[in-house]
PDB file of C-alpha atoms in Angstrom:
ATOM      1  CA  UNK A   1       1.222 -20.535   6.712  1.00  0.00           C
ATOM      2  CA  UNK A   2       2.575 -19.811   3.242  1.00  0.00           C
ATOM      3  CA  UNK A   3       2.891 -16.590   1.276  1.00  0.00           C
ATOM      4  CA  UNK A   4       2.834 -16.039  -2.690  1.00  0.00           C
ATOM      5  CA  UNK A   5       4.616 -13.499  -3.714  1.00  0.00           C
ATOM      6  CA  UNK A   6       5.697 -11.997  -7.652  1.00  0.00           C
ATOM      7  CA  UNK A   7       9.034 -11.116  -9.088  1.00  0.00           C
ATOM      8  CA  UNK A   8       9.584  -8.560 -11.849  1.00  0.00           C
ATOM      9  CA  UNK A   9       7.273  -5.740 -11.408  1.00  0.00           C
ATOM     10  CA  UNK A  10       4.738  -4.643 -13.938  1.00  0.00           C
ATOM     11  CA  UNK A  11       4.503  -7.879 -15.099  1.00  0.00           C
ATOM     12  CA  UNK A  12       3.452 -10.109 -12.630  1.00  0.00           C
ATOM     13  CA  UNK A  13       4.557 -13.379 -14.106  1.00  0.00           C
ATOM     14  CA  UNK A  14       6.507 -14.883 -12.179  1.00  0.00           C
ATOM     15  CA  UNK A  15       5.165 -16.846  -8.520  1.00  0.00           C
ATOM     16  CA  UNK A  16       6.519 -18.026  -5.321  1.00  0.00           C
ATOM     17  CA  UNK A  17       5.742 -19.621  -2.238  1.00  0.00           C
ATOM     18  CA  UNK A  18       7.766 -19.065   0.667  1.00  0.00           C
ATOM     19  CA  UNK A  19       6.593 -19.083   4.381  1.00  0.00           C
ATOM     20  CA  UNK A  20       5.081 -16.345   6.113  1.00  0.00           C
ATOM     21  CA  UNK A  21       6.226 -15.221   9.553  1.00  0.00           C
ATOM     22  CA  UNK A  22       3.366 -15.362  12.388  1.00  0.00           C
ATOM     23  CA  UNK A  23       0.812 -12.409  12.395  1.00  0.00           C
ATOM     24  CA  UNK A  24       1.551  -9.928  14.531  1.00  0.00           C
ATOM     25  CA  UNK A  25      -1.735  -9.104  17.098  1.00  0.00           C
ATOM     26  CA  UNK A  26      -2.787  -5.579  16.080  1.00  0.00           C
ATOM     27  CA  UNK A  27      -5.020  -3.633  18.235  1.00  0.00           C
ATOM     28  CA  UNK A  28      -6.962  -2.185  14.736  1.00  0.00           C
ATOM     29  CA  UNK A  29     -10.819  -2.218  16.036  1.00  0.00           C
ATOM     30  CA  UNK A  30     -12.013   0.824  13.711  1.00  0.00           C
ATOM     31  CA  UNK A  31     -13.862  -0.079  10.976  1.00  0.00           C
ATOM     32  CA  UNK A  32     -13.616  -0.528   7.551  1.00  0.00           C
ATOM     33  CA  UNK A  33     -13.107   2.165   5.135  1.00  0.00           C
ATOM     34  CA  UNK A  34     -14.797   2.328   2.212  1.00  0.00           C
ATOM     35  CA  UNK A  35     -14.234   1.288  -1.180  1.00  0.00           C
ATOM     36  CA  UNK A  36     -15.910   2.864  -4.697  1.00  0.00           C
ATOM     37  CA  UNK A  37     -17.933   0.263  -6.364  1.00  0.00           C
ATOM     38  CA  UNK A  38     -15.874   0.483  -9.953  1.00  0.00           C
ATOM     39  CA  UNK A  39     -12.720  -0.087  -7.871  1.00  0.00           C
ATOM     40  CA  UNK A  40     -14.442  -3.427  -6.927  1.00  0.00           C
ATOM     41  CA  UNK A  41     -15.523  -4.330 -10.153  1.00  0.00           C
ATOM     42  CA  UNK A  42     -12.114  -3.668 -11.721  1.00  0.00           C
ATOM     43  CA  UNK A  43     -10.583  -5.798  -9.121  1.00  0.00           C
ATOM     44  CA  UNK A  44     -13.055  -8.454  -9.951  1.00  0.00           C
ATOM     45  CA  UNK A  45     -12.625  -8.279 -13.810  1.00  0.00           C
ATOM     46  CA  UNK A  46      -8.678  -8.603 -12.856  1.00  0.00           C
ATOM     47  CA  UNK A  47      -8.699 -11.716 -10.621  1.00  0.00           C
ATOM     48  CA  UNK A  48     -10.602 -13.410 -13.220  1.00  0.00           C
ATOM     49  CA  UNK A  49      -7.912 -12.951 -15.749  1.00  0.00           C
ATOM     50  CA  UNK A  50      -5.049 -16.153 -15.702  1.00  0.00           C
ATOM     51  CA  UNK A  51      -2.768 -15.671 -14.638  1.00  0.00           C
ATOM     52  CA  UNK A  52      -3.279 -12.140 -12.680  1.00  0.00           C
ATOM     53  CA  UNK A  53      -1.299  -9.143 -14.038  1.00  0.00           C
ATOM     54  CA  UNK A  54      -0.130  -7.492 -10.844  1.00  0.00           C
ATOM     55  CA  UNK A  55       0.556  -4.260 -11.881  1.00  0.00           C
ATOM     56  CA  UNK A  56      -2.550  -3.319 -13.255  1.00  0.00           C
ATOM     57  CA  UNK A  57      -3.729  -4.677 -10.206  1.00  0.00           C
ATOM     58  CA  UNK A  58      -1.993  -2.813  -8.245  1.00  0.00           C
ATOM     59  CA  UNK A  59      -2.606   0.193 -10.082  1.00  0.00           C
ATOM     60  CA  UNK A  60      -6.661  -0.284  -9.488  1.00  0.00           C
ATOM     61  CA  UNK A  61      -5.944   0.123  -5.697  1.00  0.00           C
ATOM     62  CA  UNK A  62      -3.618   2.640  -5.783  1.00  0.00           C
ATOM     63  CA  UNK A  63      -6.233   4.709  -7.384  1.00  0.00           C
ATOM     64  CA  UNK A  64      -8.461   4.249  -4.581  1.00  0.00           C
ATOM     65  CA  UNK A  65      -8.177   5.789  -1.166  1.00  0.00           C
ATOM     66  CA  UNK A  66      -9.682   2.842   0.650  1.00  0.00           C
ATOM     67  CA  UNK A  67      -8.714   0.191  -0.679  1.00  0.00           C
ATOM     68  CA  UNK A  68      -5.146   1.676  -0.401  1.00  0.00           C
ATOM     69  CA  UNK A  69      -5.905   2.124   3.407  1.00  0.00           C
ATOM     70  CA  UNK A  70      -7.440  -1.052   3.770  1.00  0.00           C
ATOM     71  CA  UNK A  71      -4.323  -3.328   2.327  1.00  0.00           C
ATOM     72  CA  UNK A  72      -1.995  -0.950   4.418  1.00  0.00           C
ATOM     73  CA  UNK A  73      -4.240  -2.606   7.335  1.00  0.00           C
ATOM     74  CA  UNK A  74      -3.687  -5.896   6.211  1.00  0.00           C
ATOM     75  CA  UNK A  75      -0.267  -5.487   6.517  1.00  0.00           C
ATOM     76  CA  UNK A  76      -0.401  -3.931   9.665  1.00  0.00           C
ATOM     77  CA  UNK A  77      -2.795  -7.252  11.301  1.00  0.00           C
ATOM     78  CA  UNK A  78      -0.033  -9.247   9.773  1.00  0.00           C
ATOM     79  CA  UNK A  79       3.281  -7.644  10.722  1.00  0.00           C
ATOM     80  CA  UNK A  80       2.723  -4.610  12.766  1.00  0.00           C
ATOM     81  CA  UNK A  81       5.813  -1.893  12.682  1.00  0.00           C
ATOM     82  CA  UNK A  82       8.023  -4.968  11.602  1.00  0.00           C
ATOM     83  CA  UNK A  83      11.100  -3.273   9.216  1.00  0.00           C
ATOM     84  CA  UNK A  84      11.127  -6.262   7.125  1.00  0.00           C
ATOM     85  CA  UNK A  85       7.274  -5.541   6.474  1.00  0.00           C
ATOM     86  CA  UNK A  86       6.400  -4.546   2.696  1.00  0.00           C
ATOM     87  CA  UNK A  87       7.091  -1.183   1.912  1.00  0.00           C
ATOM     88  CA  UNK A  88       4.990  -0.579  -1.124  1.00  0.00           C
ATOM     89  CA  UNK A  89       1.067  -1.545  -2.177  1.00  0.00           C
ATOM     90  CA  UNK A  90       2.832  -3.665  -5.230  1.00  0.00           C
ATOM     91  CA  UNK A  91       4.968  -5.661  -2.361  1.00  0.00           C
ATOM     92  CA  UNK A  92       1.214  -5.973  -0.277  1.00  0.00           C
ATOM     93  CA  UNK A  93      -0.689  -7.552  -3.155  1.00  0.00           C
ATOM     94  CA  UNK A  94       3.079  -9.728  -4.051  1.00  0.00           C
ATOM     95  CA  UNK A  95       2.647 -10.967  -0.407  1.00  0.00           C
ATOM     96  CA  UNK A  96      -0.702 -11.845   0.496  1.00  0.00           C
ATOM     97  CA  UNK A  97      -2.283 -12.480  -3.085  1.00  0.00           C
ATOM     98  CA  UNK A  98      -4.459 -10.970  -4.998  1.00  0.00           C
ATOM     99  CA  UNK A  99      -7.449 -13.063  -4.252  1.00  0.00           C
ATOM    100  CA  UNK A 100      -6.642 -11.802  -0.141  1.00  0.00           C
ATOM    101  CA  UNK A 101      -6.243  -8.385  -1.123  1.00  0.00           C
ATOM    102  CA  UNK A 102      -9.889  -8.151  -2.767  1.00  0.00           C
ATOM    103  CA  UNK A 103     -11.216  -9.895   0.321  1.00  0.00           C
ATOM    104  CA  UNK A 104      -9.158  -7.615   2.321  1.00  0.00           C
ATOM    105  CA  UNK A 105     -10.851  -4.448   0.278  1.00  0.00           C
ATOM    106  CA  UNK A 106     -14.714  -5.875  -0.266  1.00  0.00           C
ATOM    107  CA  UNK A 107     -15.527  -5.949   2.831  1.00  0.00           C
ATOM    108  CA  UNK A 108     -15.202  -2.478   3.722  1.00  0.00           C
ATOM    109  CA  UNK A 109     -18.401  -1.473   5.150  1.00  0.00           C
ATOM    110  CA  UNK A 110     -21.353   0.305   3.018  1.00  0.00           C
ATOM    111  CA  UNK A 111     -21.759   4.588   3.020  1.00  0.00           C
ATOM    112  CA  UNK A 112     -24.759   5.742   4.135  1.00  0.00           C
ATOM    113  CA  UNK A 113     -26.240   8.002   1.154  1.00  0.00           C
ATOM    114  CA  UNK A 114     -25.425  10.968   3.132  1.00  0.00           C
ATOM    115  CA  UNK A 115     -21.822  10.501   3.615  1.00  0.00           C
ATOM    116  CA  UNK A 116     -21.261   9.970  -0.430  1.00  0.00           C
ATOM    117  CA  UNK A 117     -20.921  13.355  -1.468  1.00  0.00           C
ATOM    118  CA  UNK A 118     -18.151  14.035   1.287  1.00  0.00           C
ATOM    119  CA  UNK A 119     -16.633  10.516   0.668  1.00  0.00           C
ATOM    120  CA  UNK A 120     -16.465  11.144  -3.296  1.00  0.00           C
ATOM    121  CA  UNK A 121     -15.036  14.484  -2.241  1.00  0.00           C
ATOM    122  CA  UNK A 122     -12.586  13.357  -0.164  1.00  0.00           C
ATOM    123  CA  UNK A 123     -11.405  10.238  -2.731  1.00  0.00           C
ATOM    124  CA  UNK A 124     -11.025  12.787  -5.764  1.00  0.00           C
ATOM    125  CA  UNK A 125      -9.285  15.730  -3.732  1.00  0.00           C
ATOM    126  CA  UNK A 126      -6.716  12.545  -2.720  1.00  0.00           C
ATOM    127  CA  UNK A 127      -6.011  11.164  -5.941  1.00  0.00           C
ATOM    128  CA  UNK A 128      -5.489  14.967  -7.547  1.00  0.00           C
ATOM    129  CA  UNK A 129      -2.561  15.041  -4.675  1.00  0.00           C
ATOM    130  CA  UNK A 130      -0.995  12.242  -5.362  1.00  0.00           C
ATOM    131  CA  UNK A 131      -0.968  12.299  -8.835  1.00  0.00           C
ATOM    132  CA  UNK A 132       0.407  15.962  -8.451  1.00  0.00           C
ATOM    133  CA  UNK A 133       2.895  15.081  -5.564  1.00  0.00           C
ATOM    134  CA  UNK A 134       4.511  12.135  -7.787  1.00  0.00           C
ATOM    135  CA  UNK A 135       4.791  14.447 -10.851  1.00  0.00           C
ATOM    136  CA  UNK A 136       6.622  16.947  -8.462  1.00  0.00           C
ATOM    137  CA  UNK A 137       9.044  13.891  -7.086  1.00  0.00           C
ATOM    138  CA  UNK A 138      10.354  12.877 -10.479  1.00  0.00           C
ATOM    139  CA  UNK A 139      10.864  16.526 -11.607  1.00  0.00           C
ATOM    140  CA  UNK A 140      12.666  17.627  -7.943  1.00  0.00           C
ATOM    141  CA  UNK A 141      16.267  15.874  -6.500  1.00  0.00           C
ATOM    142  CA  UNK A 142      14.625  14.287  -3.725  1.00  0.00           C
ATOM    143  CA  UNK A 143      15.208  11.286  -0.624  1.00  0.00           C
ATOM    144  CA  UNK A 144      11.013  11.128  -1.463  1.00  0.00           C
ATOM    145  CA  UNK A 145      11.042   8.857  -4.210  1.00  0.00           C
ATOM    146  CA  UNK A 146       8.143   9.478  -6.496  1.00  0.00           C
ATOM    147  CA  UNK A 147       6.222   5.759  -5.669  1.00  0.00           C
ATOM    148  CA  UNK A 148       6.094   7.048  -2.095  1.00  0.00           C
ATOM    149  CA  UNK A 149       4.939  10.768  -2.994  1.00  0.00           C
ATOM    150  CA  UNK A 150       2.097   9.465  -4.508  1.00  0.00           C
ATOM    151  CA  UNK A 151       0.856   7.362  -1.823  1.00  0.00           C
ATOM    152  CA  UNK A 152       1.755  10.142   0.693  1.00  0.00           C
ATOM    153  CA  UNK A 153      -0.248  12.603  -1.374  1.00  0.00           C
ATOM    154  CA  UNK A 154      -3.554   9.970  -1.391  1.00  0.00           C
ATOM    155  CA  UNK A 155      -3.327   9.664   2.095  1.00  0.00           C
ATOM    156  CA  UNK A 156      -2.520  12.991   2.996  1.00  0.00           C
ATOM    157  CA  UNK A 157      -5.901  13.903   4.628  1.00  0.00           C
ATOM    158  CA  UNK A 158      -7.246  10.374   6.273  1.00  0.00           C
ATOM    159  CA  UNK A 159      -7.627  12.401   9.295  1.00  0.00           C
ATOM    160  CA  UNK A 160     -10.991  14.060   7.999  1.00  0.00           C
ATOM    161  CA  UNK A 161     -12.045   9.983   7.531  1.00  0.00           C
ATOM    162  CA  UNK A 162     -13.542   9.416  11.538  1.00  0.00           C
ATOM    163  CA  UNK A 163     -15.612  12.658  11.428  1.00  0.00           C
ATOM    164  CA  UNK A 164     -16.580  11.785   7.221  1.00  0.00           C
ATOM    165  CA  UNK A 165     -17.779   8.374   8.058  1.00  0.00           C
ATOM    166  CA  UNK A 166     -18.904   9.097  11.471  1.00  0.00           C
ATOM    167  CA  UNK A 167     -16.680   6.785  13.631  1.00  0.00           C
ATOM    168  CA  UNK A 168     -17.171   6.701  17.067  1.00  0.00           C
ATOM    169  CA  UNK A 169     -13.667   6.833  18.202  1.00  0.00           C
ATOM    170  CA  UNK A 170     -12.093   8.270  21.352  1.00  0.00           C
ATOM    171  CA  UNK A 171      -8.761   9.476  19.966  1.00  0.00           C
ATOM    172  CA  UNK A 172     -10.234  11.719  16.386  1.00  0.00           C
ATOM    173  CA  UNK A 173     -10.534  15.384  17.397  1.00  0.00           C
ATOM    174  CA  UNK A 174     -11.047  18.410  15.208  1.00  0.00           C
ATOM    175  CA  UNK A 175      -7.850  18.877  14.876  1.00  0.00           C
ATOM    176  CA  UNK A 176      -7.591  16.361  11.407  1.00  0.00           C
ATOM    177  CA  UNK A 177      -3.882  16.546  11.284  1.00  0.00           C
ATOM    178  CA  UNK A 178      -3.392  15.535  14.295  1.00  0.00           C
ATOM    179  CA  UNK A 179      -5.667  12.521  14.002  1.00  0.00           C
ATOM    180  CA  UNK A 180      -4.334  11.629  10.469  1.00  0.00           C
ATOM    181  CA  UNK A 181      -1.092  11.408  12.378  1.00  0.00           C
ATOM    182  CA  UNK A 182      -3.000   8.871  14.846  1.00  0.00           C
ATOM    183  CA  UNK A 183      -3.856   6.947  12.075  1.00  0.00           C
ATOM    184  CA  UNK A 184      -0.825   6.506  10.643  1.00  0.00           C
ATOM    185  CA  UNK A 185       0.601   5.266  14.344  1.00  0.00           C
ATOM    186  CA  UNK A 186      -2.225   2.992  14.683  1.00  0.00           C
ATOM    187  CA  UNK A 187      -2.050   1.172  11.449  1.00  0.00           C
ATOM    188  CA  UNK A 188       1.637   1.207  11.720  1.00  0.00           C
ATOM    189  CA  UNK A 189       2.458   2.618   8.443  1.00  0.00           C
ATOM    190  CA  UNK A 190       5.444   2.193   6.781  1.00  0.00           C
ATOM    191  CA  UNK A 191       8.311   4.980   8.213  1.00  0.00           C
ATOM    192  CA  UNK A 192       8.285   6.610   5.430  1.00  0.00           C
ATOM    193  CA  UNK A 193       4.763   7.620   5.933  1.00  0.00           C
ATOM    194  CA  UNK A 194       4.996   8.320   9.369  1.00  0.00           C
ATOM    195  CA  UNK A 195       7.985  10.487   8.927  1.00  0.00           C
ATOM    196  CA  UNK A 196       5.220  12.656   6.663  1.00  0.00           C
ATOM    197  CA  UNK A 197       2.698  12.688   8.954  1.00  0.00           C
ATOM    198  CA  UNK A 198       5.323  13.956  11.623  1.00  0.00           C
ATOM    199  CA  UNK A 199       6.147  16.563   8.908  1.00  0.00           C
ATOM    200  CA  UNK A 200       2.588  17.718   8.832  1.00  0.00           C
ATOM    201  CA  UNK A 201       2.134  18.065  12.438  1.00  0.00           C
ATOM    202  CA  UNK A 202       5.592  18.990  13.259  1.00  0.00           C
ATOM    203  CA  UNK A 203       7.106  21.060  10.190  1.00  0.00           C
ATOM    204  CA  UNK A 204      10.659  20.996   9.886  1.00  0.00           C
ATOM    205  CA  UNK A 205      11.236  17.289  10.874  1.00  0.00           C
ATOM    206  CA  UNK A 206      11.020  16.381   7.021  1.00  0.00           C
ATOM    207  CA  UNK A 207      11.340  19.576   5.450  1.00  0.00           C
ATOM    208  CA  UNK A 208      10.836  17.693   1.774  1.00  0.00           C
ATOM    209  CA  UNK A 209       7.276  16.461   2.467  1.00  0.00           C
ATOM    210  CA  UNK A 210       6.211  19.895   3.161  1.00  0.00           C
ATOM    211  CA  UNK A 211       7.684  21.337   0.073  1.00  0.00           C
ATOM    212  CA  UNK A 212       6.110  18.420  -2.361  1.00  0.00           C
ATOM    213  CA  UNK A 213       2.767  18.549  -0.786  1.00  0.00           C
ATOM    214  CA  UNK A 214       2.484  22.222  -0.603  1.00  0.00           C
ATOM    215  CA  UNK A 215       3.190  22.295  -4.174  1.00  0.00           C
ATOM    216  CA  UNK A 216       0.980  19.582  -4.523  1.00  0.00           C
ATOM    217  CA  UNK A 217      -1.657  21.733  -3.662  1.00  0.00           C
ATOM    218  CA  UNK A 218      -1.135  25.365  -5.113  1.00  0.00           C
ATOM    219  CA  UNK A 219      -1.096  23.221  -8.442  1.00  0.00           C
ATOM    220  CA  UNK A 220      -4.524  21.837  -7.922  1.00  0.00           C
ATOM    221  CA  UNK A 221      -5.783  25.815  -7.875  1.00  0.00           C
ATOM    222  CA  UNK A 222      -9.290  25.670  -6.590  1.00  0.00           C
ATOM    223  CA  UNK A 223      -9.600  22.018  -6.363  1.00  0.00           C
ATOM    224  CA  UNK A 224      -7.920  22.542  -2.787  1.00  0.00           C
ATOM    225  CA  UNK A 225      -9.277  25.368  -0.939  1.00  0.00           C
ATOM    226  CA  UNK A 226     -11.148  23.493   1.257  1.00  0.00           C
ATOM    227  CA  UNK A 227      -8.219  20.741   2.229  1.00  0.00           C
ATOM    228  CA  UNK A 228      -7.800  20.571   6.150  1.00  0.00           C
ATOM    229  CA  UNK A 229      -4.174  20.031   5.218  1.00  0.00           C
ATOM    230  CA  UNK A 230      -3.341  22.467   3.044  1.00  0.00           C
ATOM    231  CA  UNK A 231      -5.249  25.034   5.951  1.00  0.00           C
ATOM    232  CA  UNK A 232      -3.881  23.444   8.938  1.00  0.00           C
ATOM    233  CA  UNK A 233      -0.755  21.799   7.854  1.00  0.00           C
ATOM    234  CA  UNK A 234       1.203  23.347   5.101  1.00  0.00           C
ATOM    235  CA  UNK A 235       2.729  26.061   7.118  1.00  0.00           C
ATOM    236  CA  UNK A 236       6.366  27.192   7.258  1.00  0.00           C
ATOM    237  CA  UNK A 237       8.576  25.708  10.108  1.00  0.00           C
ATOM    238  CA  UNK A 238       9.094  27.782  13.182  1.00  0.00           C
TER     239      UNK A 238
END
């Protein structure tokens, strides 16, 4: 099996084909998250361009919550908790393609018209947090890099996403931190990540998290009163 990847990030330009180790068996049987229809469409409009510019590309998903989650779960299918795994959404879409990432991202499954209004809720509240949570990384001295506050701060509250899209699944409970950490374990995130979801249910393993995405939040005012996270989660350290 063979892998394309890109060198020299924004621009895309440059390909290569190397092989791919074997995919690792993941025991992922949730389903699909969903995706919103103009992140689809963009993606579209970008594969038909020649050659692809990756960044932009990248910068479609990273704007949207599931096709975020849903590359991180390509990744996981393919390598698992592997440490030579890619890191980063740009090193995803370098690895698999971009043609396999939009395959990977269309066919999340449909919203019932009921679930939109807490699904739109949940995709803007994410992307207000990350964009905040990056702004705070390049301002503060940090080991959190800004790249990775970002997609901590989109991610940050996957664990309202069973009860929001109405999986059946044994292991979500009401507690959404809890199953956001879950999540994270299932899909075999990158350690980074998982060292933030420790953070949230354990504060004072990563005391930095805490601090970015509890300013995260008092800067989005209003916007994040209702945030399981910020409620449950963003509490000092014993």
């Amino acid at each position: 099996m063979l892998k394309t990847g890109v060198l020299e990030f924004p621009s895309g330009r440059c390909t290569l084909v190397e092989p791919r180790p074997a995919p690792h068996r993941s025991a992922d049987n949730l389903p699909d998250v969903p995706v919103l229809p103009e992140t689809l469409l963009a993606m579209e409009l970008q594969l038909q361009q020649s050659p692809v510019d990756l960044g932009a590309f990248s910068q479609v998903v990273l704007h949207d919550l599931g096709a975020t989650l849903q590359i991180l779960r390509m990744a996981c299918r393919e390598y698992g908790a592997d440490d030579d795994r890619p890191m980063r959404i740009e090193d995803c879409i370098c690895d698999f393609g971009p043609a396999a990432c939009f395959h990977a991202v269309a066919k999340a499954s449909l919203v019932r018209s009921q679930q939109r209004r807490a699904i739109a809720a949940i995709w803007t509240h994410a992307r207000e947090i990350a964009d905040n949570a990056k702004h705070l990384a390049e301002e503060i001295s940090s080991a959190i890099t800004p790249d990775q506050a970002y997609i901590g701060g989109l991610l940050h509250s996957i664990g309202s996403l069973p009860a929001a899209l109405a999986w059946h699944w044994s292991e979500a409970s009401l507690d959404t931190v809890h199953t956001g950490w879950k999540l994270a374990e299932r899909w075999a995130f990158p350690g980074y990540l998982r060292d933030f979801f420790c953070e949230m249910l354990m504060p004072g393993c990563y005391p930095q998290w805490s601090e970015i995405m509890a300013a995260a939040h008092r800067n989005a005012g209003g916007h994040a009163q209702h945030c399981a996270l910020c409620a449950e989660a963003i509490r000092p350290s014993a």
